[in-house]
One Martini backbone bead per residue (centre of mass of N, CA, C, O) as a GRO file, in nm:
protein
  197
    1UNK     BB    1  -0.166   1.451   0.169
    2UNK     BB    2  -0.377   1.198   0.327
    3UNK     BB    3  -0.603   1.271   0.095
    4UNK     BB    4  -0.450   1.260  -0.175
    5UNK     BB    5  -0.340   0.945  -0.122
    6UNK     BB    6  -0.599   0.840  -0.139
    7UNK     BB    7  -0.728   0.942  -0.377
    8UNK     BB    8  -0.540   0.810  -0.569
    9UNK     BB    9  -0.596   0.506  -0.489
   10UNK     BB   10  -0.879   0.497  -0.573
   11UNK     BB   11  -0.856   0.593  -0.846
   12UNK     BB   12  -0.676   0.320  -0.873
   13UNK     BB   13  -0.916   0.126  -0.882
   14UNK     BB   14  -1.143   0.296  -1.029
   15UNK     BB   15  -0.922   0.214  -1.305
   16UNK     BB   16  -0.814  -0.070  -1.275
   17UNK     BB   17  -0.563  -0.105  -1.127
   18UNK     BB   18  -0.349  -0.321  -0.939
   19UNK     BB   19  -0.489  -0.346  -0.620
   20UNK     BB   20  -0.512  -0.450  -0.347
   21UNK     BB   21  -0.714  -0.572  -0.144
   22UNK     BB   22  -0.865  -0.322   0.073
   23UNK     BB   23  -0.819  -0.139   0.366
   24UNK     BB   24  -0.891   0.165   0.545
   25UNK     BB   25  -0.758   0.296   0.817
   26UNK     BB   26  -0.843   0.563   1.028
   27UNK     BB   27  -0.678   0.760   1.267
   28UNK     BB   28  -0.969   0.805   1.438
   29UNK     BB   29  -0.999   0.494   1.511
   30UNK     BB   30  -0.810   0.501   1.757
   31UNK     BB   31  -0.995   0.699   1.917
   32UNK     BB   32  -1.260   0.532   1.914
   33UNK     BB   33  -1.139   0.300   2.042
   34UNK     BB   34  -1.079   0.448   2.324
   35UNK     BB   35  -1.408   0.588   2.379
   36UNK     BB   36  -1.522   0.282   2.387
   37UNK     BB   37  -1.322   0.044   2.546
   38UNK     BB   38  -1.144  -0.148   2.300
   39UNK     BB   39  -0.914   0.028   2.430
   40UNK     BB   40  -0.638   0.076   2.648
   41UNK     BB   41  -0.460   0.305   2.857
   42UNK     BB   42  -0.162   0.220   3.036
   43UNK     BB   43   0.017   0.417   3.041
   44UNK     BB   44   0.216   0.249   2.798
   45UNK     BB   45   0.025   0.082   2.789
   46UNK     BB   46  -0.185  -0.137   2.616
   47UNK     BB   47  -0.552  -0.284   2.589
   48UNK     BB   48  -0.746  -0.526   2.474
   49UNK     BB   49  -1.089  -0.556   2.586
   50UNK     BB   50  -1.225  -0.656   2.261
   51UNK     BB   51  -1.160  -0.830   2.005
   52UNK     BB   52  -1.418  -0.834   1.837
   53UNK     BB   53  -1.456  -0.548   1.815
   54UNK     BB   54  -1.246  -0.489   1.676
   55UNK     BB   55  -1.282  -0.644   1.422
   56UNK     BB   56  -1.552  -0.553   1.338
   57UNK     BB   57  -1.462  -0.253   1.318
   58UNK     BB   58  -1.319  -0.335   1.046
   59UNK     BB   59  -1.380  -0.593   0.889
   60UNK     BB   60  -1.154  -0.838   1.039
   61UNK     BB   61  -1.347  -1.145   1.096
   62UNK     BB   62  -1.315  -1.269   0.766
   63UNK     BB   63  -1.042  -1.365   0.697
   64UNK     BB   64  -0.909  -1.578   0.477
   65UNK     BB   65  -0.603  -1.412   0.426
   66UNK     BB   66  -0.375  -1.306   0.401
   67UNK     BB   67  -0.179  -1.006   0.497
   68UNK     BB   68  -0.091  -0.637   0.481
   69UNK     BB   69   0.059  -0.430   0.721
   70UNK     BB   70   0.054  -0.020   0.647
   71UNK     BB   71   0.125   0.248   0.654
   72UNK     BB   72   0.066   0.491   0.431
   73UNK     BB   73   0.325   0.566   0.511
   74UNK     BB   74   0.582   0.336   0.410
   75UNK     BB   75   0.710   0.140   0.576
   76UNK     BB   76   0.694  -0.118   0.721
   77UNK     BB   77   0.586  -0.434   0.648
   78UNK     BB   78   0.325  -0.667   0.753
   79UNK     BB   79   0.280  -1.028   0.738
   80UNK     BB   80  -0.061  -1.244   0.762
   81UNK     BB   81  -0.229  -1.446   0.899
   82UNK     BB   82  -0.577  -1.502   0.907
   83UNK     BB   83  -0.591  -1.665   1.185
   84UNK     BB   84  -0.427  -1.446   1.331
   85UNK     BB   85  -0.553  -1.195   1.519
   86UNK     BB   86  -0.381  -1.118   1.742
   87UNK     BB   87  -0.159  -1.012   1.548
   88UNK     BB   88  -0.351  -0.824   1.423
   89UNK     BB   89  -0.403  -0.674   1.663
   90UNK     BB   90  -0.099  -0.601   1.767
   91UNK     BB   91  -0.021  -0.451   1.487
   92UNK     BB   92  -0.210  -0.207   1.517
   93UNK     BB   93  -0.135  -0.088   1.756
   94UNK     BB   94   0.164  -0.037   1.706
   95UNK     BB   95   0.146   0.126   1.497
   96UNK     BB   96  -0.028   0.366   1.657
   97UNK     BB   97   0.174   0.370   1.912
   98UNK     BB   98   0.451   0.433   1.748
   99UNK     BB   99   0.366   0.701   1.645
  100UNK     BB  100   0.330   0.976   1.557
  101UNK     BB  101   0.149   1.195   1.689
  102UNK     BB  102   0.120   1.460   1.513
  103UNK     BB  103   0.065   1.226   1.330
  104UNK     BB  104  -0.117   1.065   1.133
  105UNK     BB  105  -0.222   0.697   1.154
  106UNK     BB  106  -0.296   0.517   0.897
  107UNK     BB  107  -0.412   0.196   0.759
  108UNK     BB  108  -0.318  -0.097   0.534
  109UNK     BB  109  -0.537  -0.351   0.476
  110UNK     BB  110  -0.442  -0.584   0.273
  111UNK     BB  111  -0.360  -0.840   0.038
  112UNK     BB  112  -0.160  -1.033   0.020
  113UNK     BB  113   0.170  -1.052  -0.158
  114UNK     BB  114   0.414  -1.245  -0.333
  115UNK     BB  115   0.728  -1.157  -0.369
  116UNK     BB  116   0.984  -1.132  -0.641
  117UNK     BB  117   0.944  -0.822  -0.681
  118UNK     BB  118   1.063  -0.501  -0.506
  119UNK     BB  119   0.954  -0.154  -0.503
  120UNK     BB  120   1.037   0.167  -0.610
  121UNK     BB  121   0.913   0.442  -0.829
  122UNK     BB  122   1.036   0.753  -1.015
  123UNK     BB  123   1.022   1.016  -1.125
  124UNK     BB  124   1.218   1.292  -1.289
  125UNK     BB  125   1.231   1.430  -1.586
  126UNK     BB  126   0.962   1.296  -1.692
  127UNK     BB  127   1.090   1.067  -1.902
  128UNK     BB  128   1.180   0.892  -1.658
  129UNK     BB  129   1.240   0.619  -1.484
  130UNK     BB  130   1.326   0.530  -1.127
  131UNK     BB  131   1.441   0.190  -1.015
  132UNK     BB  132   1.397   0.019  -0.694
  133UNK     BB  133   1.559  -0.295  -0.620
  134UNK     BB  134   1.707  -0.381  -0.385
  135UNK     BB  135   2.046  -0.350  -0.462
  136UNK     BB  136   1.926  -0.158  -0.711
  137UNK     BB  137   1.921   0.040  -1.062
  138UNK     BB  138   1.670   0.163  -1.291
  139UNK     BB  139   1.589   0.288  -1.627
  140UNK     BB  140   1.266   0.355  -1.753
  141UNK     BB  141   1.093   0.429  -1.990
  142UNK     BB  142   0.828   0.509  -2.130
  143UNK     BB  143   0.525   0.436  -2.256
  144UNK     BB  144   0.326   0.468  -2.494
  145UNK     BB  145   0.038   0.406  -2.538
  146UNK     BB  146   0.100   0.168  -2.803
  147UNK     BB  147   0.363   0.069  -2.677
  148UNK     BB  148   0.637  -0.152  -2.667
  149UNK     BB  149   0.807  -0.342  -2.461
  150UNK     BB  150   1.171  -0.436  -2.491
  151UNK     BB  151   1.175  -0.622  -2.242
  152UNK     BB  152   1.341  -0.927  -2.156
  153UNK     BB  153   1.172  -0.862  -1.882
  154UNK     BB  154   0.877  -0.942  -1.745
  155UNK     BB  155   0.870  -0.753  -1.472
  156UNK     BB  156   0.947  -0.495  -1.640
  157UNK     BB  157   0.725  -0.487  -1.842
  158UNK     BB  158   0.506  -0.492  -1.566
  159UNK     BB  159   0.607  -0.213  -1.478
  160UNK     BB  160   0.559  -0.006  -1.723
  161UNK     BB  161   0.247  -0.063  -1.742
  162UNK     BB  162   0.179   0.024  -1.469
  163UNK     BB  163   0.307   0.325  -1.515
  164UNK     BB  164   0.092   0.385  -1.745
  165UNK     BB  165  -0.131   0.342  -1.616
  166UNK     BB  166  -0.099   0.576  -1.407
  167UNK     BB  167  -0.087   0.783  -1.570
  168UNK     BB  168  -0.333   0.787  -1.738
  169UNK     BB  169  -0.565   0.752  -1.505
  170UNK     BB  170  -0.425   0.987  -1.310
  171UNK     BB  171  -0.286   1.249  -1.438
  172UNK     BB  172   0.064   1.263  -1.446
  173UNK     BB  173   0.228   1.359  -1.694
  174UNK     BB  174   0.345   1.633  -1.497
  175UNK     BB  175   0.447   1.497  -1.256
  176UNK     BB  176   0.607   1.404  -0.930
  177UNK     BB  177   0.646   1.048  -0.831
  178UNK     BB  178   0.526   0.783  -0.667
  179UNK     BB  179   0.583   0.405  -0.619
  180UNK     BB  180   0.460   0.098  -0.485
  181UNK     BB  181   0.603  -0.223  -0.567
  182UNK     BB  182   0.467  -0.549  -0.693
  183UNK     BB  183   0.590  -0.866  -0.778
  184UNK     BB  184   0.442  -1.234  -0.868
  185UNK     BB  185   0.482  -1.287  -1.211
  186UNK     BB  186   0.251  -1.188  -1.300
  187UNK     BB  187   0.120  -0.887  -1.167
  188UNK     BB  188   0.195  -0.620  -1.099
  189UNK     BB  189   0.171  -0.393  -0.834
  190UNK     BB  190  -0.021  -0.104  -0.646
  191UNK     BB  191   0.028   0.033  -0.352
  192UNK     BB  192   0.157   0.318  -0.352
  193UNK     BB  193   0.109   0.649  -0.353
  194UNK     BB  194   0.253   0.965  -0.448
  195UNK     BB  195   0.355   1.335  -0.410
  196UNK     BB  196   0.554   1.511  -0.472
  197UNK     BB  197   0.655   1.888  -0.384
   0.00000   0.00000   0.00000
């Protein structure tokens, strides 16, 4: 569930693995405000009525980076200029008024990373991960403790990396999992973890 999906990422802040700088808006703030008169219901249609109290109301008036906002459970994700407040709080309204209403609709609004690869990585039989990125599939084994990878890209040496922290920090080593990752060249990045059914 989102306690878990939270708990897991948070964990992995405090295990000091790669997570771009970032809050999680939970679910009741869209009730919050509404309950305040920060944003109205007209219809079908959203009313933003004090743009400064939502943004404030988020710590997100002081924004100096590009963002990027994602539901918690991974759909499409938005990157913004930091300038753009009105951007940023249209695709927030909207990302809440379009979600499924019977389930949660948390949001991650995150440091945008600028992604020269990207996609998501899974356990498979516990010995292997599939990494899916473009319209690729590779296999890549788990790296031993103290093990280097063979690999000579070194994007995927460092999603190795990423992968073997995610595992060792996490206690995920029987577990059947995802993750969402993007590599800018530098540093492999982990946004969003999840735990298979």
């Amino acid at each position: 569930g989102v306690a878990k999906e939270l708990l897991l990422l948070n964990h992995a802040v405090r295990s000091r693995l790669p997570v771009p700088e970032g809050i999680v808006l939970l679910d009741g703030g869209w009730e919050r405000l509404l309950e305040d008169g920060i944003i109205v219901l007209d219809g079908a249609d959203i009313r933003v009525e004090a743009a400064d109290a939502f943004l404030q109301r988020f710590a997100l008036s002081h924004l100096k980076e590009a963002v990027t906002i994602r539901p918690l459970f991974p759909s499409k994700a938005i990157t913004l200029p930091p300038d753009d407040r009105y951007a940023i709080i249209h695709t927030l309204v909207e990302m809440w008024s379009t979600g499924d209403a019977t389930k949660r609709r948390d949001i991650i609004v995150s440091k945008a990373i600028t992604p020269q690869w990207h996609g998501t990585a899974t356990t498979t039989d516990g010995t292997n991960d599939t990494v899916y990125y473009d319209d690729s599939v590779l296999t890549l084994p788990p790296l031993p403790r103290f093990g280097r990878s063979h690999n000579q890209t070194a994007w995927q040496h460092r999603l190795q990396l990423l992968l073997r922290g995610v595992r060792r920090s996490l206690n995920l080593l029987g577990d059947k999992w995802q993750i969402t990752w993007a590599d800018d060249g530098r540093r492999c990045w982990l946004l969003h973890i999840t735990l298979a059914d």
